PDB file of C-alpha atoms in Angstrom:
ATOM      1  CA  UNK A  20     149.511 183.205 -77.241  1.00 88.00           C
ATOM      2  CA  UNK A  21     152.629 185.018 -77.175  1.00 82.00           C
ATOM      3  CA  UNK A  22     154.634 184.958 -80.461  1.00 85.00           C
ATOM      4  CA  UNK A  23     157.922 186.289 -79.789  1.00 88.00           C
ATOM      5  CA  UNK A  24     160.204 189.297 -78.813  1.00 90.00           C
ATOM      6  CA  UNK A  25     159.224 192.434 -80.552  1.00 94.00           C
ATOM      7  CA  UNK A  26     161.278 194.698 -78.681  1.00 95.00           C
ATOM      8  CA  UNK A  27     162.994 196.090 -75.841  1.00 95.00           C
ATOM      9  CA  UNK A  28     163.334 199.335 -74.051  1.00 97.00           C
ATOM     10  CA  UNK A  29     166.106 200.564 -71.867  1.00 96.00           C
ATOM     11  CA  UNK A  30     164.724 203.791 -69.480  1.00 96.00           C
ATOM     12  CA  UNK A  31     167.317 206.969 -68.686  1.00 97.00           C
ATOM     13  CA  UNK A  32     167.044 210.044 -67.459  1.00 96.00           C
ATOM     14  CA  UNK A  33     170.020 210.769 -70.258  1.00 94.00           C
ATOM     15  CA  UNK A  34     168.265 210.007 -73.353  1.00 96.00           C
ATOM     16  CA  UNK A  35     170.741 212.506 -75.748  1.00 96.00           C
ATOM     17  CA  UNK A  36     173.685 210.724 -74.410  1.00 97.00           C
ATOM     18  CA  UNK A  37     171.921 207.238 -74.506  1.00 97.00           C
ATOM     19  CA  UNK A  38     170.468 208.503 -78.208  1.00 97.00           C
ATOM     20  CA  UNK A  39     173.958 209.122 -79.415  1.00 97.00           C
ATOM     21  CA  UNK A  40     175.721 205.999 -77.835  1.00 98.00           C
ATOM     22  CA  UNK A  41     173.356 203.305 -79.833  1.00 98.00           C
ATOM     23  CA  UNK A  42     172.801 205.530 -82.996  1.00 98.00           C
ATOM     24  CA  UNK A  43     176.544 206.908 -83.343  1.00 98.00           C
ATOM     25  CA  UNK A  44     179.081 204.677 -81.785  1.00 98.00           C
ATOM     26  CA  UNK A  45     177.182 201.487 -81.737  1.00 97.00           C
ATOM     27  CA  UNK A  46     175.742 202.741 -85.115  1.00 97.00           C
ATOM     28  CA  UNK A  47     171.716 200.790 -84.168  1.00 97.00           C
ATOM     29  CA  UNK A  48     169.859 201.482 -87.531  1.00 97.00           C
ATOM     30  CA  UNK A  49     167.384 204.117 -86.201  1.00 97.00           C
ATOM     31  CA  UNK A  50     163.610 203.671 -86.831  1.00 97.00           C
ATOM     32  CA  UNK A  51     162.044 206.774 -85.129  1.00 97.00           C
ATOM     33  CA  UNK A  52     162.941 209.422 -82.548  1.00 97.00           C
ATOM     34  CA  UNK A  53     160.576 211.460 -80.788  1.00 95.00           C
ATOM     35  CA  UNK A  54     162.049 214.089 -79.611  1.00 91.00           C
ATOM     36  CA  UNK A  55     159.125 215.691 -77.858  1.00 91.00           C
ATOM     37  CA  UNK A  56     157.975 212.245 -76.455  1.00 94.00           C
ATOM     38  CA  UNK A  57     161.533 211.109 -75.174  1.00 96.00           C
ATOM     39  CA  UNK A  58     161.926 208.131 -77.003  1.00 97.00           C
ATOM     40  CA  UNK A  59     164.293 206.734 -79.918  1.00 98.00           C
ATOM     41  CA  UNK A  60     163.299 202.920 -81.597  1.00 98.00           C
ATOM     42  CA  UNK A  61     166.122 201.462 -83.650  1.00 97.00           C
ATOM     43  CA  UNK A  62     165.072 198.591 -85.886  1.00 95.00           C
ATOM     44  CA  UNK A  63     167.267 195.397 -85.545  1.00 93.00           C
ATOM     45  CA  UNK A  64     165.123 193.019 -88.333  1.00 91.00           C
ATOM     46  CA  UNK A  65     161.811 192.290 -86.604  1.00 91.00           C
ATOM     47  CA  UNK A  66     162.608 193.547 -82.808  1.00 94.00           C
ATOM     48  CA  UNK A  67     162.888 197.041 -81.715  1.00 96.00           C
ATOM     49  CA  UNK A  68     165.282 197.938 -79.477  1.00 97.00           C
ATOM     50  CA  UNK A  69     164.113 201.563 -77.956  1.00 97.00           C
ATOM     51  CA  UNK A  70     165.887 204.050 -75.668  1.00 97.00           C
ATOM     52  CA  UNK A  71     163.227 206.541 -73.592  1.00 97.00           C
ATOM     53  CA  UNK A  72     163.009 208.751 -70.867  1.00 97.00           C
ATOM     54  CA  UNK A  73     161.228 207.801 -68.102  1.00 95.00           C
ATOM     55  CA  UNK A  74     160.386 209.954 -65.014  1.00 93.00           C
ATOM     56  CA  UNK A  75     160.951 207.015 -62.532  1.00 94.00           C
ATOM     57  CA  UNK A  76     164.244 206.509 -63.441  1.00 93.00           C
ATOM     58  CA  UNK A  77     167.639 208.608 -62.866  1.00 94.00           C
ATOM     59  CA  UNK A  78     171.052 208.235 -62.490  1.00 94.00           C
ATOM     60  CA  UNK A  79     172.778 204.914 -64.070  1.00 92.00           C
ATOM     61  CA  UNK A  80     171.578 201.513 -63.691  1.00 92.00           C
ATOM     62  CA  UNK A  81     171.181 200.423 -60.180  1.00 91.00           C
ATOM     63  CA  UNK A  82     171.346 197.026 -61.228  1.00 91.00           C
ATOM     64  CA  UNK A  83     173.253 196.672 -64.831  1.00 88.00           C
ATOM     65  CA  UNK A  84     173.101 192.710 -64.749  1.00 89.00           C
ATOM     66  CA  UNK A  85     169.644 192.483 -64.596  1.00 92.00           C
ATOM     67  CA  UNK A  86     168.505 192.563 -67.699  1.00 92.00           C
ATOM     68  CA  UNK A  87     171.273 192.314 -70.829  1.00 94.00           C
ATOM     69  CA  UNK A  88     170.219 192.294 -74.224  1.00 95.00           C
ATOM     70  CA  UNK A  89     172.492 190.481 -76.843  1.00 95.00           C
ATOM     71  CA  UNK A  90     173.415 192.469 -80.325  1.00 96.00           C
ATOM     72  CA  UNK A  91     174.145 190.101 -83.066  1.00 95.00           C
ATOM     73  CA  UNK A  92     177.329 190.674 -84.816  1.00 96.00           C
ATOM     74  CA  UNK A  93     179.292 189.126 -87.757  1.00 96.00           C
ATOM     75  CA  UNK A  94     182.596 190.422 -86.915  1.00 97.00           C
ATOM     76  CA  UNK A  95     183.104 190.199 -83.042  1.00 98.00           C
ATOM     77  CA  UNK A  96     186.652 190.734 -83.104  1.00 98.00           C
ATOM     78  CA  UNK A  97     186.598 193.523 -85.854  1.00 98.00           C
ATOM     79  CA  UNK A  98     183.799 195.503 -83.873  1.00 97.00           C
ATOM     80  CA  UNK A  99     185.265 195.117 -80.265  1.00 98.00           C
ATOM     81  CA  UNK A 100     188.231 197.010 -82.314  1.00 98.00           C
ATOM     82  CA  UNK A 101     186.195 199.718 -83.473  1.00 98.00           C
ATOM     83  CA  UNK A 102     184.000 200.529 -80.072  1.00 98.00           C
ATOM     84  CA  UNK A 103     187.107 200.081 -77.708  1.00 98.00           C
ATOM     85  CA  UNK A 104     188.642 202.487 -80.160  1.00 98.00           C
ATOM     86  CA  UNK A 105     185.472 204.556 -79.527  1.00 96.00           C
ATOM     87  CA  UNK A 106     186.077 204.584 -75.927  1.00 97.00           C
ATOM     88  CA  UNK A 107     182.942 201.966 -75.160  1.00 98.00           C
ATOM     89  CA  UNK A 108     183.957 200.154 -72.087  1.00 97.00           C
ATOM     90  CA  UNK A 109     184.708 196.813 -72.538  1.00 98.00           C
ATOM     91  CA  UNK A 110     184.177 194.290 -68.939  1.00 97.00           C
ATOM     92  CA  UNK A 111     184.798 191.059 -71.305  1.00 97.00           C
ATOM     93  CA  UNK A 112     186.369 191.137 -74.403  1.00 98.00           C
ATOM     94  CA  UNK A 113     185.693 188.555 -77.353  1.00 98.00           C
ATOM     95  CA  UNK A 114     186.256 184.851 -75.967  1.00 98.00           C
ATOM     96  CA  UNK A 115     185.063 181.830 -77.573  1.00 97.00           C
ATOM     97  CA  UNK A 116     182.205 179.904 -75.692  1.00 96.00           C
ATOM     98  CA  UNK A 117     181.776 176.347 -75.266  1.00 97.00           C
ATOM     99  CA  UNK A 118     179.153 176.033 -78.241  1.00 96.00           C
ATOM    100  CA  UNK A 119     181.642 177.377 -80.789  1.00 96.00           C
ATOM    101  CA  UNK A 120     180.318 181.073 -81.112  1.00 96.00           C
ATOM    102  CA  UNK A 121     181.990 184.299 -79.440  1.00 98.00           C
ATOM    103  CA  UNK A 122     180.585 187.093 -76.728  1.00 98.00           C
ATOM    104  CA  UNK A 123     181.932 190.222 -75.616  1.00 98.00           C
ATOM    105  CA  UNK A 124     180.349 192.334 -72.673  1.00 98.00           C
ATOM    106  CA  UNK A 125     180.497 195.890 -72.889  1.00 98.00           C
ATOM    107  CA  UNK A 126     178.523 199.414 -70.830  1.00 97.00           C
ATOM    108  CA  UNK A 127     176.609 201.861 -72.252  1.00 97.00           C
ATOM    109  CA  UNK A 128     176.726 205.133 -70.516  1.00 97.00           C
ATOM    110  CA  UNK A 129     173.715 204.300 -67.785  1.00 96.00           C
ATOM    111  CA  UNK A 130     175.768 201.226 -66.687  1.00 96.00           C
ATOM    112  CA  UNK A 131     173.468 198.836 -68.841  1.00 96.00           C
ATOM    113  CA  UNK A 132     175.492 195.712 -69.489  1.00 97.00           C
ATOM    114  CA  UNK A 133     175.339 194.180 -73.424  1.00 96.00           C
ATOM    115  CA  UNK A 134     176.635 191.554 -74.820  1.00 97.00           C
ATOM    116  CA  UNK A 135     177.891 191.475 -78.526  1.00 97.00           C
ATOM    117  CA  UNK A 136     176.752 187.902 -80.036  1.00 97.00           C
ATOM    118  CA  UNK A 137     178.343 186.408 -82.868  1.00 97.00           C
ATOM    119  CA  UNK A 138     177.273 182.432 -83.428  1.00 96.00           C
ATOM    120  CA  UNK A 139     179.457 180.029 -85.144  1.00 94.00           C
ATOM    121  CA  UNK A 140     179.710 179.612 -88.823  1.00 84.00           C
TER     122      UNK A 140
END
């Protein structure tokens, strides 16, 4: 029986890059980083969310829609501030959705799409 999520991992040929993105701008609390493996986990409460390198993959995401994992915020606005300050590209910036909480969508330097989550009060 499956349980839940316990993680997900994005694949780069550009792991320092990809390391520094989610550990310095988007500031992911980091669990582990294997250097000599190729592969970062960042704890987000009970999921993982891992960047590796992977040998089947190079160059940026061939197909950034695909997949898009959502990063729970409490301050939408005050963070879409911050990383556009950063110089994170931004394709959709904070707007309100129908069931009262707000998304933005940004890139991360392969091209992956995220979304920044915040739900309603």
């Amino acid at each position: 029986m499956i349980t839940g999520v316990v993680g997900v991992t994005l694949w780069t040929d550009n792991l320092e890059v990809m390391l520094r993105f989610y550990r310095d701008t988007l500031r992911l609390p980091l669990h582990s980083f294997h250097e000599d493996e190729g592969f970062a986990a960042f704890e987000l409460g009970d999921v993982r969310f891992n960047v590796g390198r992977h040998s089947g993959v190079s160059g940026p995401s061939r197909d950034p829609l695909r997949v898009m994992p959502h990063l729970g915020v409490s301050d939408i606005h005050g963070e879409h501030v911050r990383l556009a300050g950063e110089g994170v590209e931004f394709i959709r910036v904070p707007e309100r959705e129908h069931w009262g909480g707000w998304v933005a969508t940004l890139k991360d330097p392969d091209g992956n799409v995220l979304q920044l989550l915040q739900f309603p009060d």
